[in-house]
Short mmCIF file of C-alpha atoms and ligand atoms in Angstrom, two decimals:
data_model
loop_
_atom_site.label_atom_id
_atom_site.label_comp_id
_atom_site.label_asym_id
_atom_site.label_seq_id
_atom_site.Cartn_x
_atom_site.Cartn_y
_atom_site.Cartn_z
CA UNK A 1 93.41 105.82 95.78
CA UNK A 2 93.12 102.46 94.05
CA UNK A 3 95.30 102.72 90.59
CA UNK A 4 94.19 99.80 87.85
CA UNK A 5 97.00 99.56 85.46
CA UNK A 6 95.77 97.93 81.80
CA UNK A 7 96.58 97.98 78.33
CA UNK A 8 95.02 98.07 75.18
CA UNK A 9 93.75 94.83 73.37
CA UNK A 10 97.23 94.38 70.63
CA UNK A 11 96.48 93.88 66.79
CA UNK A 12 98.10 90.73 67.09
CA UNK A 13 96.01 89.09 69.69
CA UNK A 14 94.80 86.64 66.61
CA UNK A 15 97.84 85.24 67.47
CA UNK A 16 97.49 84.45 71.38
CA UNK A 17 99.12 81.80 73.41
CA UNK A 18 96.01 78.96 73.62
CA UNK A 19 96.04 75.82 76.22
CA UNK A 20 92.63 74.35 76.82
CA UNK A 21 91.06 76.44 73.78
CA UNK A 22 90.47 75.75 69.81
CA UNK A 23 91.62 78.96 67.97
CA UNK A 24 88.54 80.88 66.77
CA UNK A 25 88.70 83.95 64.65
CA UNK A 26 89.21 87.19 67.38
CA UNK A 27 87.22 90.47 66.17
CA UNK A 28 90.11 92.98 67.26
CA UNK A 29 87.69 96.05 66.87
CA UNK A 30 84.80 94.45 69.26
CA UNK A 31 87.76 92.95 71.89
CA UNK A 32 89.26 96.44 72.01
CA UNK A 33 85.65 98.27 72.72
CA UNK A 34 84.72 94.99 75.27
CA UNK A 35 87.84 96.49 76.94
CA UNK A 36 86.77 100.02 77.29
CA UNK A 37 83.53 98.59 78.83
CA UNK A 38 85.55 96.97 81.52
CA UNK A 39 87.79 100.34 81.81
CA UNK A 40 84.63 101.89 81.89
CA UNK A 41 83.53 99.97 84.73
CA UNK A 42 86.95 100.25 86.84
CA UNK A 43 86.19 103.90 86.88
CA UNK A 44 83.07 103.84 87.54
CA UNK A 45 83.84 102.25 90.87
CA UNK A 46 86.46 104.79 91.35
CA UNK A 47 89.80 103.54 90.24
CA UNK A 48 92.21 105.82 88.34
CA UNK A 49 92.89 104.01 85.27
CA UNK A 50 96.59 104.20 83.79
CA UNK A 51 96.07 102.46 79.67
CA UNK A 52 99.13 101.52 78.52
CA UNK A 53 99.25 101.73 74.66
CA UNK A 54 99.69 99.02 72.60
CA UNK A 55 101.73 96.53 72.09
CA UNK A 56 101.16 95.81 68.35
CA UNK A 57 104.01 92.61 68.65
CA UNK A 58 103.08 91.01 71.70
CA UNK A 59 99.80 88.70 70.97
CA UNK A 60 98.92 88.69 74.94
CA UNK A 61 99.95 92.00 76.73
CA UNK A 62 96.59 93.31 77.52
CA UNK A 63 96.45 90.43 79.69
CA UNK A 64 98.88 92.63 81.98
CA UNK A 65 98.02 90.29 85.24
CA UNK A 66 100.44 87.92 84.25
CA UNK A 67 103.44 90.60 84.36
CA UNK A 68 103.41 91.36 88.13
CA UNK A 69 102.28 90.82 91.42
CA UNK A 70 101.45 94.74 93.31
CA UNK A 71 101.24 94.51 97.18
CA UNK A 72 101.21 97.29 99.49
CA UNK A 73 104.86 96.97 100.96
CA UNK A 74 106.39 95.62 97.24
CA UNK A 75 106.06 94.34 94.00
CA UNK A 76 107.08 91.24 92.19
CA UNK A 77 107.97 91.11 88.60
CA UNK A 78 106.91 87.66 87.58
CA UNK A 79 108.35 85.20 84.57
CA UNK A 80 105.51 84.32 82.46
CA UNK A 81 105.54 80.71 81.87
CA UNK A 82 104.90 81.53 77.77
CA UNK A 83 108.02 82.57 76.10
CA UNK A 84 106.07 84.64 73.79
CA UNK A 85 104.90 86.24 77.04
CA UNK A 86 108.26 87.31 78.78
CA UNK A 87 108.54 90.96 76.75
CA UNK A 88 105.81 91.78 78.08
CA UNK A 89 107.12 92.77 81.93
CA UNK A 90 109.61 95.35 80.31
CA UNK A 91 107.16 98.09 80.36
CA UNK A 92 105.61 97.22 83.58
CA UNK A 93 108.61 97.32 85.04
CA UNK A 94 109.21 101.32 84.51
CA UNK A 95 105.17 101.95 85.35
CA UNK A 96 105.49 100.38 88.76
CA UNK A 97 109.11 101.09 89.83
CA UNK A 98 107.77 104.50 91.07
CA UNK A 99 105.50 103.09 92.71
CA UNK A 100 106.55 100.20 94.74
CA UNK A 101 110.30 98.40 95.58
CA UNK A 102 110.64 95.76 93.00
CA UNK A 103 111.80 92.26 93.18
CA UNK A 104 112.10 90.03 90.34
CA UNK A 105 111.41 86.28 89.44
CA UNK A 106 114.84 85.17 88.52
CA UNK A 107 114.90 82.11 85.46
CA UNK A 108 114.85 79.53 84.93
CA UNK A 109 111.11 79.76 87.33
CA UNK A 110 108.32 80.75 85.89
CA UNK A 111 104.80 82.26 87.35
CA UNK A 112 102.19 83.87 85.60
CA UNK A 113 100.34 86.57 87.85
CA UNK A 114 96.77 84.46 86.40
CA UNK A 115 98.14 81.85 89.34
CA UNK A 116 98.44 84.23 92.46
CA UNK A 117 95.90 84.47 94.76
CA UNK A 118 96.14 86.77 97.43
CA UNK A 119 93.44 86.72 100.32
CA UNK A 120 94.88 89.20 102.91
CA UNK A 121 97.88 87.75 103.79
CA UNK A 122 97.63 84.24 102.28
CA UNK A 123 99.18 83.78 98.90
CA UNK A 124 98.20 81.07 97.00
CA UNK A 125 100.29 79.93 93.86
CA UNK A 126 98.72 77.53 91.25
CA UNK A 127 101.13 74.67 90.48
CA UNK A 128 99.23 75.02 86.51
CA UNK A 129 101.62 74.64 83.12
CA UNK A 130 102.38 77.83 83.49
CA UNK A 131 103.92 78.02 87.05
CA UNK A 132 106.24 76.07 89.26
CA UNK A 133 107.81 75.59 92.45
CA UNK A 134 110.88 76.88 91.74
CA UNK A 135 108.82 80.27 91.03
CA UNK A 136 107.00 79.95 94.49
CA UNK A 137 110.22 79.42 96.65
CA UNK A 138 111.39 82.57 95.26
CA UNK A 139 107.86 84.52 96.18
CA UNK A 140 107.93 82.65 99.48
CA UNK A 141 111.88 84.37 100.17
CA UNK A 142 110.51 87.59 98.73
CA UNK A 143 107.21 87.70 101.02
CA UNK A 144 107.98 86.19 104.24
CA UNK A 145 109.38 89.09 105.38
CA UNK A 146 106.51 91.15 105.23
CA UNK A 147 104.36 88.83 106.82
CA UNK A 148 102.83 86.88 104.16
CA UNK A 149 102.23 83.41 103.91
CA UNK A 150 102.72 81.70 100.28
CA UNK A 151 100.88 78.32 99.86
CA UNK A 152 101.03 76.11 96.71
CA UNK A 153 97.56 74.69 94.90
CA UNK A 154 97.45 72.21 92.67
CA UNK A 155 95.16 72.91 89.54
CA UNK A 156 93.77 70.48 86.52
CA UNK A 157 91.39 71.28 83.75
CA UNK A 158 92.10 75.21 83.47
CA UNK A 159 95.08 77.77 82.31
CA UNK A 160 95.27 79.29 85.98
CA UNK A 161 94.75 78.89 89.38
CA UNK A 162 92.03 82.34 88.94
CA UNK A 163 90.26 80.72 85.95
CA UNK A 164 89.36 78.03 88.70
CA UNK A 165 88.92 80.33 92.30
CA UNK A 166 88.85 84.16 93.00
CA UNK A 167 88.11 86.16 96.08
CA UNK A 168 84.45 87.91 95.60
CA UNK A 169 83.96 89.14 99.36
CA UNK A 170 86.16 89.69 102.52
CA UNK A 171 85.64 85.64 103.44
CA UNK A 172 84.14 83.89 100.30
CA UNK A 173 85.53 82.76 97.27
CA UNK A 174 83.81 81.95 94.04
CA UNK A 175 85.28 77.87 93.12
CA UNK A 176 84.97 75.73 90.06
CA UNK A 177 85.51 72.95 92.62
CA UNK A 178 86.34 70.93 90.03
CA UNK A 179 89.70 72.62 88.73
CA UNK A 180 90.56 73.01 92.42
CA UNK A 181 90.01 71.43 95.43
CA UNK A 182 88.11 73.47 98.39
CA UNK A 183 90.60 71.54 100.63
CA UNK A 184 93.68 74.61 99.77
CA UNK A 185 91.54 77.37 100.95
CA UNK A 186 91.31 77.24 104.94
CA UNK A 187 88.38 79.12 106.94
CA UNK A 188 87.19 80.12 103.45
CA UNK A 189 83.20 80.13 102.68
CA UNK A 190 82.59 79.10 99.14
CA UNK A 191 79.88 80.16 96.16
CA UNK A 192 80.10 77.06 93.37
CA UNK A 193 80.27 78.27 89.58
CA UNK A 194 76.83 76.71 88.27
CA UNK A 195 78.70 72.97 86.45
CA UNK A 196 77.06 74.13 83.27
CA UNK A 197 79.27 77.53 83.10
CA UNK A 198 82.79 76.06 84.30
CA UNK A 199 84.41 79.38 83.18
CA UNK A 200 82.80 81.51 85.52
CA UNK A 201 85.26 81.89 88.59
CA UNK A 202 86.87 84.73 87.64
CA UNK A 203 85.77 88.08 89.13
CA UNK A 204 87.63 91.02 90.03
CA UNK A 205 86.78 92.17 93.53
CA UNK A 206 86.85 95.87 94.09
CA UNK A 207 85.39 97.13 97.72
CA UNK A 208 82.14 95.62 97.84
CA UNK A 209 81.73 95.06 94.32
CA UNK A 210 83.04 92.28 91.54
CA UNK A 211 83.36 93.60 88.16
CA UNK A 212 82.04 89.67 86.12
CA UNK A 213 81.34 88.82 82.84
CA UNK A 214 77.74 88.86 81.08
CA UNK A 215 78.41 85.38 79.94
CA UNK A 216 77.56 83.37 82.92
CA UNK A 217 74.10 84.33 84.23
CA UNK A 218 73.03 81.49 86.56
CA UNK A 219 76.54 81.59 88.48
CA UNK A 220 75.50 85.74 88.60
CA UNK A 221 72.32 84.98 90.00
CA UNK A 222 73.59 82.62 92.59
CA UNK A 223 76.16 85.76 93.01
CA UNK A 224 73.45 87.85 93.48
CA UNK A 225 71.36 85.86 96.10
CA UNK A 226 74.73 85.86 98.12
CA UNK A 227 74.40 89.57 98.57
CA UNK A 228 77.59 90.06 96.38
CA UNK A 229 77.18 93.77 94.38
CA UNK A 230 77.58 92.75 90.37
CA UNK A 231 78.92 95.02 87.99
CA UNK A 232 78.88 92.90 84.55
CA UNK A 233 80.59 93.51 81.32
CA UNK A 234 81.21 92.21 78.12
CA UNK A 235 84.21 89.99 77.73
CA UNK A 236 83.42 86.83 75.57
CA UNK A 237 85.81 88.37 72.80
CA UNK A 238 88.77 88.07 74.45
CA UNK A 239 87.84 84.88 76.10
CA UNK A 240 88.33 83.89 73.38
CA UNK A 241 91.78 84.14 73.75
CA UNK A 242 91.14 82.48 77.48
CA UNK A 243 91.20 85.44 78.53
CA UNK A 244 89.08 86.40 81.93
CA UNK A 245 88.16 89.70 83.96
CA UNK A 246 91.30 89.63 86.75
CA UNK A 247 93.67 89.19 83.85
CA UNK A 248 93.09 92.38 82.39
CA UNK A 249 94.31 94.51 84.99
CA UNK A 250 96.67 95.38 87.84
CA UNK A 251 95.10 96.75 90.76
CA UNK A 252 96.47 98.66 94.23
CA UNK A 253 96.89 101.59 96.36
CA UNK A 254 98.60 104.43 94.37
C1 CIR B 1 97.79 83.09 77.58
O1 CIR B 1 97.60 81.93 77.23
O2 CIR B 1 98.77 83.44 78.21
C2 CIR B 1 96.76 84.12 77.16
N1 CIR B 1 96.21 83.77 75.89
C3 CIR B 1 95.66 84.25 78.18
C4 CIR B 1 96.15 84.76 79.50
C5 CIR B 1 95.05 85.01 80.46
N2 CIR B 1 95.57 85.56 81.67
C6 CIR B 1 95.06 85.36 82.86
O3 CIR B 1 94.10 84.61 83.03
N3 CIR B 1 95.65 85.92 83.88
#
């Protein structure tokens, strides 16, 4: 069974990390039921949802992505490139350890889970502000092993390598092509954001079906056309916050 690990929207996410964003006032009461919606929707397609509670002192945790990346054979607990953002792996850390082997980003690298890609067995690591190469040496020791292959991609413009690309079917993946060049992504088929939506590359992929955000309809439509299964939700609170839809969750096989 597919397990999506998440957390509740924190009190303090007024107080968020921002990069490419103006602070605007966050409505903590409308971000926190836009994140029920998008709970709602992971079980809907069958997941088992574990909510973690709040975090009332860490601006960013719902944005659990960033903590950890879950494979089938391991997991890696990752460094957020934030300071403010480190805390937040502690409690990950105890909810996956049953779950999977654990091996840890050591300092002074840094990776935020926003930056992995993972296409079957290709891995592919924004180099963004947030992560560096140090960071992907360290997953390439971890992964080898088990037979994965960990590639670095340069991104511009955007927080993370999945505000720019994400996976939304077995061989295509959904591009701002101009945050990331099509050139990292070998025997890939691409869909193109529509230019006038540039955040709209961020989908979750579940089966045959993306969970994406109600904010970008033309890039849906094109979606659509493709044959790829929509599932939309509410989200432009905590985008706010640049947050996106893969951010808020941590998905595998339980
Ligand atoms: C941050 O800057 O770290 C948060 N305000 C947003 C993180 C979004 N995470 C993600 O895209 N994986």
């Amino acid at each position: 069974m597919l397990i999506a690990i998440t957390r509740e929207v924190s009190r303090s996410v007024v107080n968020c990390e921002l990069t490419h964003l103006a602070r605007a006032p966050i409505d903590v009461k409308r971000a926190r039921a836009q994140h029920s919606q998008y709970e709602a929707a992971l079980k809907r397609l069958g997941l088992a949802v574990l909510s973690l509670p709040e975090e009332p002192d860490l601006a960013d945790s719902v944005f659990v992505e960033d903590t950890a990346l879950v494979l089938d054979e391991c997991a890696v607990i990752l460094r957020p490139g934030a300071e403010s953002r480190r805390p937040e792996t502690e409690s990950i850390v105890k909810i996956l350890a049953p779950y999977r082997k654990l091996f840890h980003i050591e300092a002074p690298a840094h990776v935020d889970g926003g930056d992995i890609l993972r296409v079957g067995k290709q891995i592919y690591v924004g180099l963004s502000t947030r992560s560096d190469t140090n960071a992907i040496e360290q997953l390439q020791d971890f992964l080898q092993p088990y037979g994965y292959e960990v590639h670095a991609a340069t991104v511009t413009g955007c927080l993370h390598l999945k505000s720019a690309v994400t996976q939304v079917a077995e061989d295509t993946l959904l591009i701002n092509p101009k945050w990331v060049d099509k050139n990292n992504f070998d025997g890939m088929n691409f869909i193109e954001i529509d230019p006038s939506e540039p955040y709209a590359a961020n989908a979750v992929l579940i089966g045959e079906t993306i969970i994406y955000p109600t904010s970008f309809p033309k890039t849906q439509k094109k979606l659509e056309e493709a044959g790829i299964r929509t599932v939309t939700v509410d989200a432009d609170e905590l985008a706010k916050a640049e947050g996106a839809m893969t951010c808020c969750s941590l998905i595998f096989n339980g």
